[in-house]
Amino acid sequence: MNLTTESITVHMGIRGHCAEYFPELPEEFTHQCGVGLTLRQVMVSLGINPLLIMGVVVNGKLAKKDYLLQEGDKVILLSPPTGG
Amino acid sequence: MRVITTKPERCSGCKACQALCALTQFGENNLKKSALKIIGHFPDPGTYDINICNQCGACATICPVQAISDNGDAYLIDATACIGCGLCVSTCPTRSMVQHASTVVPIKCVSCGACVEYCPRRALVWQEG
Amino acid sequence: MKGIHQKILRINLSDKSHRLDCRDEEFYRTWIGGRGMGAKIIYDEVPVDTDPLGPENLLYMSGGPLSGVYAPATGKTSFVCKSPATGGYGDSNVGGHIGPELKYAGYDALIFEGAAAEPTVVVIDDDKITFQSAAYLWGKGTFETEKILKDELGDDFQIAVIGPAGEKLVYIACIQHDFGRQAGRTGVGAVMGSKNLKAFAIRGSKGVPVADAAALLEHGKQAFANCFAKPGFEEWTPMGTAGVTNWVNEIGAFPTRNFYTTYFPEHEKINGEALLERILRTDKGCFACPTPCGKYSSAAGVLKDGTREETFQVLVEGPEYETIALVGGNCEIASIEEVAYANYVMDDLGMDTISGGNIVAFALECLEKGVLSKEQVEGRELRFGDLASVVYLSEIIAKRQGIGDILAEGVKIAAEKFGHNSQHYAIHVKGLEQSGYEGRNAPAMMLAFMTADIGAHHNRAWAITHDIAVGVDVFEGKPEKVVELQHIRPFFDQMGCCRLQWVELGFELENYPDLFNIVTGEKLTWEDMMHISERVYNLTRMFWVKHMPGFGRSWDWPPPRMIEELVPTGPSAGKKISEENLNWLLDRYYEVRGWDKNGIPTPEKLEQLGLSFCLPDLK
């Protein structure tokens, strides 16, 4: 595997009510990750179970979890309803 | 004048504004004592009207005992002067004034802005300028 | 105690009389309101052996102390009766504005007793109760009926109506309010129909007495502000409940083809995005709701019925998630416009889309498997994925025509009558058709359906996220979670408010005792509330024990398909739930509840909850 020092910065936000099931992440944070990663891969690396994300908004538009992240993306992760 | 204007296309018909209005003006949880009114038109076309005072002053003009006057922010009713004739209610161009069975004095918007601040849909806004 | 009037309005349709039933404060402290008070009243007053569609049954409606007060989403109202769909305890809640209106008219609850000799409309205008003939409305659809009454009575009346399905005593008939909100489940519309009550209208001017109005103003505003500030407020509202469609498919829990599988490959044609982009006209909120899930849609398309083609253009509230799941996935209708049209047809006929989608899919499978023949459906070629088939079956069910007369009594009874192994295609618990989540790969959700006190309904415990979070193969801890949720969620139906602000936004549960105490002047803690909710859950269980001979563990068993058939496709492929695991779940659940091995509350449990009056019914 070709190691690279290239990385991109994305802005992440988590919305919804599943917080009890997430790792200790702030509601909003900036994340640096490698180039060419999907959102799903980044979620897994952050310890977020992708099945506990119901929807994804990238730069204000609904997107898939297999979206390929780009420099500067603003990502919002929506958790499913829970608790009831 | 502090005039409230509406964006009915944003309204969801929840009427939280009506409950808040009555609670703010009268300390009563009774949306029938609200100075604004949401009217749904269903099943067709599926839209809402928001009847709220635009401080036009027609009520002050028509009042036979001059009980309604402009205090700078809004037209207010002087409860001691009002005779409860209901003329202002029946002529209100926005159909927002009401006369509730429990009071002589009609209910009128005082432009307090509570509905503007707490409408979940931002369907009520201050008029610019 | 405030937040209540201490007045229950009882309307006797047999002799067109009415009276006030005034209870002491202790009654309200014990049962709160909504479904809690309703459960107590029908437990006391509906005799064993009562025909749910006979005049002895009661139809009760009430929100609760928070109903109609200035706080988030206080528009929910419960109907309670002995259910014609199941024969056991039945309730169903509806949003909109009619619960608050009843409070403004000065009543905490409304009870219809007896049965009218002729079709009747009851008009409640504060203290004035009038009985009008509904002869000119009989046979009309729900939309036209409500519109006629609105035009006659005025916009400030809130109205509840039944459609042809309620008139024909169809066991899945609903009560419709506000042009698209339904008390859909357990056949409450049939009970209304059995009383010859086509509609009732309410107008109130009195408001709700509140213990501390100044505090309510401040806390109410703060509660709304909290909701606005919640991360997710902006994102949750646009699609409403339809927004979960993709996710339920992704986790492999979406009812598809009569619960044959749990993933619908074409779900993206009927999901929240499709609704938003293709048919949404406006949001339609229940009383004081900050996050209206009600979506009002305008859908157009073509109905192809054999060689005949007809265009359609309808306005309908929805489709919401349950309709998308049961009419969409479960009948394999792969177009949001077509799901909306079927939604409109069922609403207008006055039938529940959850049970409706189930029964239609059941009939389609029976036809496919040769249990029913083409001759029994007038020689038609009915099939999954075909809108005309759904519309045809809905109409013969609602009007009890031909084979529809049997289907009108639900999948349990229909399967008993059809025989030929058709109980394997009947997806229900206790006779109530299952709502829009599959449990073969979600044991907590499965247990929630098995033990819901009205039958297979999701809104006693929506445990599926818990399944995903802690793992679908984990069983440990899930009975405890289901019991916990079964006390939280139904308590909203005692207070008179909606749970979605908690469920969707994470609006904290701690807010509710605060609001409740400000309105009522009581000093309840959240723990007190959960104790009351547990009391009600045990009482509704005892209603089944009292009314259903032989009631017990076997009644909590899920449909055979869940145990016998592996999920064939999608993310849950290869999964089913074993009898051993089901027995483990039930054993543990009963233990947590303080019920015996047969699922019957123990005398100690009943006494601990203040239900000693139920003890004689244990025998």
PDB file of N, CA and C in Angstrom, chain A residues 14-18 20-21 27 40 49-54 57 62 64-65 76 78-84, chain C residues 231-232 235-236 239 243-244 247 250-251 268 273 458 461-462 465-466 468-469 481 485 489 502-506:
ATOM      1  N   ILE A  14     -22.926  16.123  14.048  1.00  0.00           N
ATOM      2  CA  ILE A  14     -23.832  15.005  14.309  1.00  0.00           C
ATOM      3  C   ILE A  14     -25.134  15.548  14.865  1.00  0.00           C
ATOM      4  N   ARG A  15     -26.250  15.147  14.257  1.00  0.00           N
ATOM      5  CA  ARG A  15     -27.559  15.639  14.669  1.00  0.00           C
ATOM      6  C   ARG A  15     -28.442  14.459  15.073  1.00  0.00           C
ATOM      7  N   GLY A  16     -29.338  14.733  15.999  1.00  0.00           N
ATOM      8  CA  GLY A  16     -30.315  13.698  16.317  1.00  0.00           C
ATOM      9  C   GLY A  16     -30.172  13.225  17.734  1.00  0.00           C
ATOM     10  N   HIS A  17     -30.653  12.058  17.960  1.00  0.00           N
ATOM     11  CA  HIS A  17     -30.958  11.658  19.314  1.00  0.00           C
ATOM     12  C   HIS A  17     -30.232  10.393  19.724  1.00  0.00           C
ATOM     13  N   CYS A  18     -29.347   9.908  18.857  1.00  0.00           N
ATOM     14  CA  CYS A  18     -28.678   8.643  19.129  1.00  0.00           C
ATOM     15  C   CYS A  18     -27.416   8.818  19.961  1.00  0.00           C
ATOM     16  N   GLU A  20     -26.518   8.676  22.835  1.00  0.00           N
ATOM     17  CA  GLU A  20     -26.160   7.683  23.863  1.00  0.00           C
ATOM     18  C   GLU A  20     -25.387   6.506  23.276  1.00  0.00           C
ATOM     19  N   TYR A  21     -25.503   6.311  21.965  1.00  0.00           N
ATOM     20  CA  TYR A  21     -24.839   5.178  21.350  1.00  0.00           C
ATOM     21  C   TYR A  21     -23.546   5.562  20.615  1.00  0.00           C
ATOM     22  N   GLU A  27     -20.606  17.724  19.091  1.00  0.00           N
ATOM     23  CA  GLU A  27     -21.652  17.862  18.076  1.00  0.00           C
ATOM     24  C   GLU A  27     -21.093  18.377  16.755  1.00  0.00           C
ATOM     25  N   ARG A  40     -18.463   6.593   4.712  1.00  0.00           N
ATOM     26  CA  ARG A  40     -18.649   5.392   5.512  1.00  0.00           C
ATOM     27  C   ARG A  40     -17.338   4.974   6.184  1.00  0.00           C
ATOM     28  N   ASN A  49     -21.017   3.748  14.271  1.00  0.00           N
ATOM     29  CA  ASN A  49     -21.665   2.659  13.535  1.00  0.00           C
ATOM     30  C   ASN A  49     -22.492   3.271  12.397  1.00  0.00           C
ATOM     31  N   PRO A  50     -22.109   3.005  11.146  1.00  0.00           N
ATOM     32  CA  PRO A  50     -22.842   3.649  10.038  1.00  0.00           C
ATOM     33  C   PRO A  50     -24.335   3.329  10.040  1.00  0.00           C
ATOM     34  N   LEU A  51     -24.722   2.199  10.617  1.00  0.00           N
ATOM     35  CA  LEU A  51     -26.152   1.865  10.660  1.00  0.00           C
ATOM     36  C   LEU A  51     -26.920   2.750  11.645  1.00  0.00           C
ATOM     37  N   LEU A  52     -26.162   3.457  12.499  1.00  0.00           N
ATOM     38  CA  LEU A  52     -26.838   4.388  13.401  1.00  0.00           C
ATOM     39  C   LEU A  52     -26.876   5.801  12.822  1.00  0.00           C
ATOM     40  N   ILE A  53     -26.516   5.897  11.562  1.00  0.00           N
ATOM     41  CA  ILE A  53     -26.690   7.157  10.846  1.00  0.00           C
ATOM     42  C   ILE A  53     -27.780   6.931   9.816  1.00  0.00           C
ATOM     43  N   MET A  54     -28.851   7.731   9.943  1.00  0.00           N
ATOM     44  CA  MET A  54     -30.004   7.512   9.086  1.00  0.00           C
ATOM     45  C   MET A  54     -29.860   8.240   7.764  1.00  0.00           C
ATOM     46  N   VAL A  57     -26.060  14.662   5.075  1.00  0.00           N
ATOM     47  CA  VAL A  57     -26.180  15.889   4.286  1.00  0.00           C
ATOM     48  C   VAL A  57     -24.763  16.398   4.041  1.00  0.00           C
ATOM     49  N   LEU A  62     -28.640  16.170   0.399  1.00  0.00           N
ATOM     50  CA  LEU A  62     -28.645  14.778   0.830  1.00  0.00           C
ATOM     51  C   LEU A  62     -27.639  13.969   0.015  1.00  0.00           C
ATOM     52  N   LYS A  64     -25.138  10.029  -0.134  1.00  0.00           N
ATOM     53  CA  LYS A  64     -25.048   8.626   0.277  1.00  0.00           C
ATOM     54  C   LYS A  64     -23.867   8.467   1.232  1.00  0.00           C
ATOM     55  N   LYS A  65     -23.925   7.372   1.980  1.00  0.00           N
ATOM     56  CA  LYS A  65     -22.797   7.123   2.879  1.00  0.00           C
ATOM     57  C   LYS A  65     -21.528   6.757   2.112  1.00  0.00           C
ATOM     58  N   ILE A  76     -23.124  16.683   7.586  1.00  0.00           N
ATOM     59  CA  ILE A  76     -24.012  16.520   8.753  1.00  0.00           C
ATOM     60  C   ILE A  76     -24.505  15.079   8.776  1.00  0.00           C
ATOM     61  N   LEU A  78     -27.102  12.464  10.359  1.00  0.00           N
ATOM     62  CA  LEU A  78     -28.391  12.447  11.072  1.00  0.00           C
ATOM     63  C   LEU A  78     -28.628  11.066  11.661  1.00  0.00           C
ATOM     64  N   SER A  79     -28.875  11.025  12.933  1.00  0.00           N
ATOM     65  CA  SER A  79     -29.133   9.715  13.528  1.00  0.00           C
ATOM     66  C   SER A  79     -30.630   9.408  13.451  1.00  0.00           C
ATOM     67  N   PRO A  80     -30.994   8.130  13.485  1.00  0.00           N
ATOM     68  CA  PRO A  80     -32.419   7.791  13.443  1.00  0.00           C
ATOM     69  C   PRO A  80     -33.099   8.180  14.755  1.00  0.00           C
ATOM     70  N   PRO A  81     -34.427   8.207  14.750  1.00  0.00           N
ATOM     71  CA  PRO A  81     -35.099   8.445  16.011  1.00  0.00           C
ATOM     72  C   PRO A  81     -34.818   7.286  16.956  1.00  0.00           C
ATOM     73  N   THR A  82     -34.911   7.543  18.203  1.00  0.00           N
ATOM     74  CA  THR A  82     -34.690   6.455  19.149  1.00  0.00           C
ATOM     75  C   THR A  82     -35.445   6.747  20.427  1.00  0.00           C
ATOM     76  N   GLY A  83     -35.314   5.847  21.339  1.00  0.00           N
ATOM     77  CA  GLY A  83     -35.830   6.121  22.664  1.00  0.00           C
ATOM     78  C   GLY A  83     -37.313   5.823  22.806  1.00  0.00           C
ATOM     79  N   GLY A  84     -38.004   5.569  21.728  1.00  0.00           N
ATOM     80  CA  GLY A  84     -39.411   5.389  21.954  1.00  0.00           C
ATOM     81  C   GLY A  84     -40.015   4.346  21.059  1.00  0.00           C
TER      82      GLY A  84
ATOM     83  N   PRO C 231     -29.973  20.369  17.911  1.00  0.00           N
ATOM     84  CA  PRO C 231     -29.383  19.957  16.638  1.00  0.00           C
ATOM     85  C   PRO C 231     -30.365  18.970  16.001  1.00  0.00           C
ATOM     86  N   GLY C 232     -30.696  19.158  14.784  1.00  0.00           N
ATOM     87  CA  GLY C 232     -31.646  18.248  14.156  1.00  0.00           C
ATOM     88  C   GLY C 232     -32.999  18.894  13.901  1.00  0.00           C
ATOM     89  N   GLU C 235     -33.248  19.704  10.294  1.00  0.00           N
ATOM     90  CA  GLU C 235     -33.126  18.558   9.399  1.00  0.00           C
ATOM     91  C   GLU C 235     -34.290  17.578   9.523  1.00  0.00           C
ATOM     92  N   TRP C 236     -34.917  17.535  10.707  1.00  0.00           N
ATOM     93  CA  TRP C 236     -35.923  16.501  10.929  1.00  0.00           C
ATOM     94  C   TRP C 236     -37.231  16.791  10.218  1.00  0.00           C
ATOM     95  N   MET C 239     -38.945  16.018   5.848  1.00  0.00           N
ATOM     96  CA  MET C 239     -39.510  14.772   5.312  1.00  0.00           C
ATOM     97  C   MET C 239     -40.503  14.123   6.260  1.00  0.00           C
ATOM     98  N   GLY C 243     -38.900  10.145   6.340  1.00  0.00           N
ATOM     99  CA  GLY C 243     -37.442  10.232   6.341  1.00  0.00           C
ATOM    100  C   GLY C 243     -36.739   8.982   6.831  1.00  0.00           C
ATOM    101  N   VAL C 244     -37.442   8.071   7.485  1.00  0.00           N
ATOM    102  CA  VAL C 244     -36.763   6.860   7.986  1.00  0.00           C
ATOM    103  C   VAL C 244     -36.766   5.707   6.969  1.00  0.00           C
ATOM    104  N   TRP C 247     -33.407   4.222   5.878  1.00  0.00           N
ATOM    105  CA  TRP C 247     -32.714   3.588   6.994  1.00  0.00           C
ATOM    106  C   TRP C 247     -33.326   2.232   7.331  1.00  0.00           C
ATOM    107  N   GLU C 250     -32.046  -0.102   4.940  1.00  0.00           N
ATOM    108  CA  GLU C 250     -30.621  -0.355   5.135  1.00  0.00           C
ATOM    109  C   GLU C 250     -30.371  -1.361   6.257  1.00  0.00           C
ATOM    110  N   ILE C 251     -31.208  -1.309   7.292  1.00  0.00           N
ATOM    111  CA  ILE C 251     -31.017  -2.257   8.393  1.00  0.00           C
ATOM    112  C   ILE C 251     -31.824  -3.542   8.159  1.00  0.00           C
ATOM    113  N   GLU C 268     -36.323   3.586  -2.943  1.00  0.00           N
ATOM    114  CA  GLU C 268     -35.973   4.990  -3.217  1.00  0.00           C
ATOM    115  C   GLU C 268     -37.041   5.703  -4.050  1.00  0.00           C
ATOM    116  N   GLU C 273     -37.280  11.472   0.270  1.00  0.00           N
ATOM    117  CA  GLU C 273     -36.808  12.358  -0.798  1.00  0.00           C
ATOM    118  C   GLU C 273     -37.840  12.425  -1.923  1.00  0.00           C
ATOM    119  N   HIS C 458     -46.352  -0.498  16.845  1.00  0.00           N
ATOM    120  CA  HIS C 458     -44.994  -0.037  17.158  1.00  0.00           C
ATOM    121  C   HIS C 458     -44.947   1.004  18.255  1.00  0.00           C
ATOM    122  N   ALA C 461     -43.403   0.594  22.221  1.00  0.00           N
ATOM    123  CA  ALA C 461     -41.947   0.605  22.412  1.00  0.00           C
ATOM    124  C   ALA C 461     -41.323   0.534  21.030  1.00  0.00           C
ATOM    125  N   TRP C 462     -40.652   1.604  20.659  1.00  0.00           N
ATOM    126  CA  TRP C 462     -39.997   1.645  19.347  1.00  0.00           C
ATOM    127  C   TRP C 462     -38.536   1.285  19.601  1.00  0.00           C
ATOM    128  N   THR C 465     -33.992   0.943  17.181  1.00  0.00           N
ATOM    129  CA  THR C 465     -32.681   1.593  17.230  1.00  0.00           C
ATOM    130  C   THR C 465     -31.798   0.938  18.295  1.00  0.00           C
ATOM    131  N   HIS C 466     -32.439   0.520  19.361  1.00  0.00           N
ATOM    132  CA  HIS C 466     -31.697  -0.182  20.410  1.00  0.00           C
ATOM    133  C   HIS C 466     -31.121  -1.497  19.867  1.00  0.00           C
ATOM    134  N   ILE C 468     -30.199  -2.098  16.820  1.00  0.00           N
ATOM    135  CA  ILE C 468     -29.058  -1.791  15.956  1.00  0.00           C
ATOM    136  C   ILE C 468     -27.859  -1.355  16.805  1.00  0.00           C
ATOM    137  N   ALA C 469     -28.127  -0.549  17.814  1.00  0.00           N
ATOM    138  CA  ALA C 469     -27.029   0.019  18.606  1.00  0.00           C
ATOM    139  C   ALA C 469     -26.296  -1.037  19.423  1.00  0.00           C
ATOM    140  N   LYS C 481     -35.153  -3.273  28.318  1.00  0.00           N
ATOM    141  CA  LYS C 481     -35.298  -2.058  27.510  1.00  0.00           C
ATOM    142  C   LYS C 481     -36.737  -1.912  27.014  1.00  0.00           C
ATOM    143  N   LEU C 485     -39.254   1.203  27.775  1.00  0.00           N
ATOM    144  CA  LEU C 485     -39.878   2.016  26.723  1.00  0.00           C
ATOM    145  C   LEU C 485     -41.398   1.928  26.774  1.00  0.00           C
ATOM    146  N   ARG C 489     -43.160   5.597  26.561  1.00  0.00           N
ATOM    147  CA  ARG C 489     -43.876   6.027  25.356  1.00  0.00           C
ATOM    148  C   ARG C 489     -45.391   6.182  25.592  1.00  0.00           C
ATOM    149  N   TRP C 502     -39.274  14.263  21.749  1.00  0.00           N
ATOM    150  CA  TRP C 502     -38.309  13.458  22.508  1.00  0.00           C
ATOM    151  C   TRP C 502     -37.597  12.480  21.571  1.00  0.00           C
ATOM    152  N   VAL C 503     -38.391  11.771  20.778  1.00  0.00           N
ATOM    153  CA  VAL C 503     -37.855  10.709  19.934  1.00  0.00           C
ATOM    154  C   VAL C 503     -36.928  11.257  18.845  1.00  0.00           C
ATOM    155  N   GLU C 504     -37.358  12.356  18.228  1.00  0.00           N
ATOM    156  CA  GLU C 504     -36.606  12.858  17.072  1.00  0.00           C
ATOM    157  C   GLU C 504     -35.526  13.856  17.459  1.00  0.00           C
ATOM    158  N   LEU C 505     -35.916  14.787  18.334  1.00  0.00           N
ATOM    159  CA  LEU C 505     -34.989  15.871  18.648  1.00  0.00           C
ATOM    160  C   LEU C 505     -34.151  15.591  19.875  1.00  0.00           C
ATOM    161  N   GLY C 506     -34.611  14.682  20.696  1.00  0.00           N
ATOM    162  CA  GLY C 506     -33.934  14.484  21.968  1.00  0.00           C
ATOM    163  C   GLY C 506     -34.336  15.548  22.985  1.00  0.00           C
TER     164      GLY C 506
END
